[in-house]
Coordinates of C-alpha atoms in Angstrom, one line a residue:
M275 CA 4.9 -14.3 -26.0
K276 CA 7.7 -11.8 -26.3
I277 CA 6.6 -8.5 -27.8
Y278 CA 9.4 -6.3 -29.2
L279 CA 8.6 -2.7 -28.6
E280 CA 11.1 0.1 -29.1
P281 CA 12.0 2.6 -26.3
H282 CA 10.2 5.9 -27.0
G283 CA 13.5 8.0 -26.7
R284 CA 11.7 11.1 -25.5
P285 CA 12.3 13.3 -22.4
G286 CA 9.0 12.1 -20.7
T287 CA 8.3 8.9 -18.8
L288 CA 5.6 6.4 -19.7
V289 CA 4.1 4.3 -16.9
A290 CA 1.5 1.6 -17.8
I291 CA -0.9 -0.2 -15.4
C292 CA -2.4 -3.4 -16.6
G293 CA -5.0 -5.8 -15.3
F294 CA -8.6 -6.9 -15.6
D295 CA -11.5 -4.8 -14.5
G296 CA -11.8 -5.0 -10.7
S297 CA -8.1 -5.5 -10.2
G298 CA -7.5 -2.0 -8.8
K299 CA -6.0 -0.3 -11.8
S300 CA -7.9 3.0 -11.3
T301 CA -7.0 3.1 -7.5
L302 CA -3.3 2.6 -8.3
E303 CA -3.5 5.1 -11.1
Q304 CA -5.1 7.8 -8.9
G305 CA -2.6 7.2 -6.2
M306 CA 0.3 7.5 -8.6
L307 CA -1.1 10.6 -10.3
A308 CA -1.3 12.3 -6.9
G309 CA 2.1 11.0 -5.7
L310 CA 4.0 12.0 -8.8
A311 CA 2.3 15.4 -9.2
T312 CA 5.0 17.0 -7.1
T313 CA 7.7 16.0 -9.6
G314 CA 6.2 17.9 -12.6
P315 CA 3.4 17.6 -15.1
V316 CA 1.6 14.2 -14.9
V317 CA -0.9 13.1 -17.6
P318 CA -3.5 10.4 -17.2
A319 CA -4.0 8.2 -20.3
W320 CA -6.9 5.8 -20.6
A321 CA -6.9 3.0 -23.2
P322 CA -8.8 2.0 -25.2
T323 CA -9.9 5.4 -26.5
P324 CA -13.6 6.5 -26.8
W325 CA -13.4 5.6 -30.5
W326 CA -13.2 1.9 -29.5
R327 CA -15.2 2.1 -26.2
N328 CA -18.2 3.8 -27.9
D329 CA -18.3 1.8 -31.1
A330 CA -21.6 0.0 -31.6
H331 CA -19.9 -3.0 -33.1
V332 CA -17.6 -3.4 -30.1
S333 CA -20.5 -3.2 -27.7
R334 CA -22.4 -5.8 -29.7
T335 CA -19.4 -8.1 -30.1
L336 CA -18.0 -8.0 -26.5
F337 CA -21.1 -7.3 -24.5
G338 CA -24.1 -8.4 -26.6
Q339 CA -25.5 -4.9 -26.4
G340 CA -27.0 -2.6 -29.0
T341 CA -27.6 -3.1 -32.6
G342 CA -24.1 -3.1 -34.1
R343 CA -22.7 -5.9 -36.2
V344 CA -20.9 -8.8 -34.4
L345 CA -17.3 -8.5 -35.7
P346 CA -15.0 -11.4 -36.5
E347 CA -12.2 -11.7 -34.0
Q348 CA -9.6 -10.7 -36.5
A349 CA -11.5 -7.6 -37.4
L350 CA -11.9 -6.7 -33.7
L351 CA -8.1 -7.2 -33.2
H352 CA -7.3 -4.9 -36.2
F353 CA -9.7 -2.2 -34.7
N354 CA -8.0 -2.5 -31.3
L355 CA -4.5 -2.2 -32.8
A356 CA -5.6 0.9 -34.8
D357 CA -6.9 2.3 -31.6
C358 CA -3.6 1.7 -29.9
H359 CA -1.8 3.6 -32.6
L360 CA -4.3 6.4 -32.5
H361 CA -3.9 6.7 -28.7
Q362 CA -0.1 6.8 -29.0
A363 CA -0.1 9.5 -31.7
D364 CA -2.7 11.7 -30.1
V365 CA -2.0 11.3 -26.4
L366 CA 1.2 9.5 -25.4
L367 CA 3.9 10.8 -27.8
P368 CA 2.9 14.5 -27.5
A369 CA 3.0 14.3 -23.7
L370 CA 6.3 12.4 -23.8
D371 CA 7.7 15.0 -26.2
R372 CA 6.8 17.7 -23.7
G373 CA 8.8 15.9 -21.0
E374 CA 5.7 14.9 -19.0
L375 CA 5.1 11.8 -17.0
V376 CA 2.2 9.7 -18.4
V377 CA 0.3 7.2 -16.3
G378 CA -1.6 4.9 -18.6
N379 CA -4.6 2.8 -17.4
R380 CA -4.2 -0.3 -19.7
Y381 CA -1.8 -0.9 -22.5
L382 CA -1.1 -3.2 -25.4
Y383 CA -0.5 -6.2 -23.1
D384 CA -4.1 -5.9 -21.8
M385 CA -5.4 -6.1 -25.4
L386 CA -3.3 -9.1 -26.2
A387 CA -4.5 -10.9 -23.0
L388 CA -8.1 -10.1 -24.0
F389 CA -7.8 -11.7 -27.4
E390 CA -5.9 -14.7 -26.1
A391 CA -8.7 -15.2 -23.5
R392 CA -11.2 -15.1 -26.3
G393 CA -9.4 -17.9 -28.0
L394 CA -7.6 -16.0 -30.8
S395 CA -4.0 -17.2 -31.4
A396 CA -1.5 -14.5 -32.1
P397 CA -1.4 -14.0 -35.9
A398 CA 1.9 -14.1 -37.8
W399 CA 1.5 -10.4 -38.8
L400 CA 1.2 -9.2 -35.2
P401 CA 4.9 -8.4 -34.6
D402 CA 4.9 -6.0 -37.5
A403 CA 1.6 -4.5 -36.5
V404 CA 2.9 -3.5 -33.0
A405 CA 6.5 -2.6 -34.1
Q406 CA 5.8 1.1 -34.0
L407 CA 4.3 1.1 -30.6
V408 CA 6.6 2.3 -27.8
R409 CA 7.7 0.3 -24.8
P410 CA 6.6 1.7 -21.4
D411 CA 9.4 2.8 -19.1
F412 CA 7.5 1.0 -16.3
C413 CA 4.7 -1.5 -16.6
F414 CA 2.8 -2.8 -13.5
V415 CA 0.5 -5.8 -13.8
L416 CA -2.2 -6.3 -11.2
D417 CA -2.9 -10.0 -10.7
G418 CA -5.3 -11.7 -8.3
P419 CA -8.2 -14.1 -7.9
A420 CA -10.7 -14.0 -10.8
D421 CA -13.6 -14.4 -8.5
V422 CA -12.6 -11.4 -6.5
F423 CA -12.4 -9.3 -9.7
V424 CA -15.8 -10.5 -10.8
D425 CA -17.4 -9.8 -7.5
R426 CA -16.1 -6.2 -7.6
I427 CA -17.5 -5.8 -11.1
I428 CA -20.9 -7.1 -10.1
R429 CA -21.0 -4.9 -7.0
R430 CA -20.1 -1.9 -9.3
D431 CA -22.4 -2.7 -12.3
G432 CA -24.9 -5.2 -11.0
A433 CA -25.2 -8.8 -12.2
M434 CA -25.4 -9.1 -16.0
P435 CA -25.4 -12.8 -17.0
G436 CA -23.6 -13.5 -20.2
R437 CA -21.1 -10.6 -19.9
F438 CA -17.5 -11.8 -20.4
D439 CA -16.3 -9.6 -17.6
Q440 CA -18.6 -11.4 -15.1
D441 CA -17.4 -14.8 -16.2
V442 CA -14.9 -16.2 -13.7
A443 CA -13.5 -18.7 -16.2
F444 CA -12.9 -16.0 -18.8
V445 CA -11.2 -13.8 -16.2
E446 CA -9.0 -16.7 -15.2
R447 CA -7.9 -17.1 -18.8
Y448 CA -7.2 -13.4 -19.1
N449 CA -5.2 -13.3 -15.9
A450 CA -3.2 -16.4 -17.0
A451 CA -2.5 -14.8 -20.4
L452 CA -1.4 -11.5 -18.8
R453 CA 0.9 -13.4 -16.4
R454 CA 2.6 -15.1 -19.4
L455 CA 3.0 -11.8 -21.1
A456 CA 4.5 -10.2 -18.0
D457 CA 7.0 -13.1 -17.6
A458 CA 8.1 -12.9 -21.2
N459 CA 8.4 -9.2 -21.4
G460 CA 9.8 -8.3 -17.9
L461 CA 6.7 -6.6 -16.5
T462 CA 6.3 -6.1 -12.8
V463 CA 3.5 -8.2 -11.3
L464 CA 1.8 -7.0 -8.2
R465 CA -0.8 -8.8 -6.1
A466 CA -4.1 -7.1 -6.4
E467 CA -5.2 -8.3 -2.9
A468 CA -2.4 -6.2 -1.3
D469 CA -3.1 -3.0 0.6
P470 CA -3.8 -0.4 -2.0
A471 CA -1.8 2.3 -0.2
E472 CA 1.2 -0.1 -0.1
L473 CA 0.9 -0.9 -3.8
V474 CA 0.9 2.9 -4.5
R475 CA 4.0 3.3 -2.3
Q476 CA 5.9 0.5 -4.0
C477 CA 5.2 1.8 -7.5
L478 CA 6.0 5.4 -6.5
D479 CA 9.3 4.2 -5.0
V480 CA 10.2 2.4 -8.3
V481 CA 9.4 5.3 -10.6
R482 CA 10.9 8.0 -8.4
G483 CA 14.0 6.0 -7.8
A484 CA 14.6 5.5 -11.5
R485 CA 13.9 9.1 -12.4
Q486 CA 16.2 10.4 -9.7
G487 CA 18.9 8.0 -10.6

């Protein structure tokens, strides 16, 4: 699915790192934050925001935890899109206006892959709903074996049967959806099994080279 996002047109630079939990996003993020700090102000930006992460309905719907209401998929999608717009308005655009380099851990493409993996087809109104979101200057997608990602999550959180993020079949669907988005939208796909230091080096070279050019 091709997603038409407009360039942000601001003096800063937006880097997005996408991939499922356990793919190494945070490791790559930390390496890039450290490596780019010498070039000027660098801002970490996590998505979704605490508004989404801490919502009782989201916890109930996605993880079966708490006492919130289970949301219909369309409602959950609307909430996530609203969170994307809030994150952009409160964090991304102000930093880009200041000329800072923003390294985002997750982006819109992750959200779209999540809902596709959950069986929700892209609604007809989606292009209009994302039209005001900006396109990252660089977007790196970490792809790899679903069982490896799940093993990392279980070692981190402990085994929790029934959780979608510990379901290998679900993670395989997510990875496949994200690969299709990467192919359709010109995103850079990286192998999550590669040496983390080498991944950091590759991404830093791309970003530094473009900024210097």
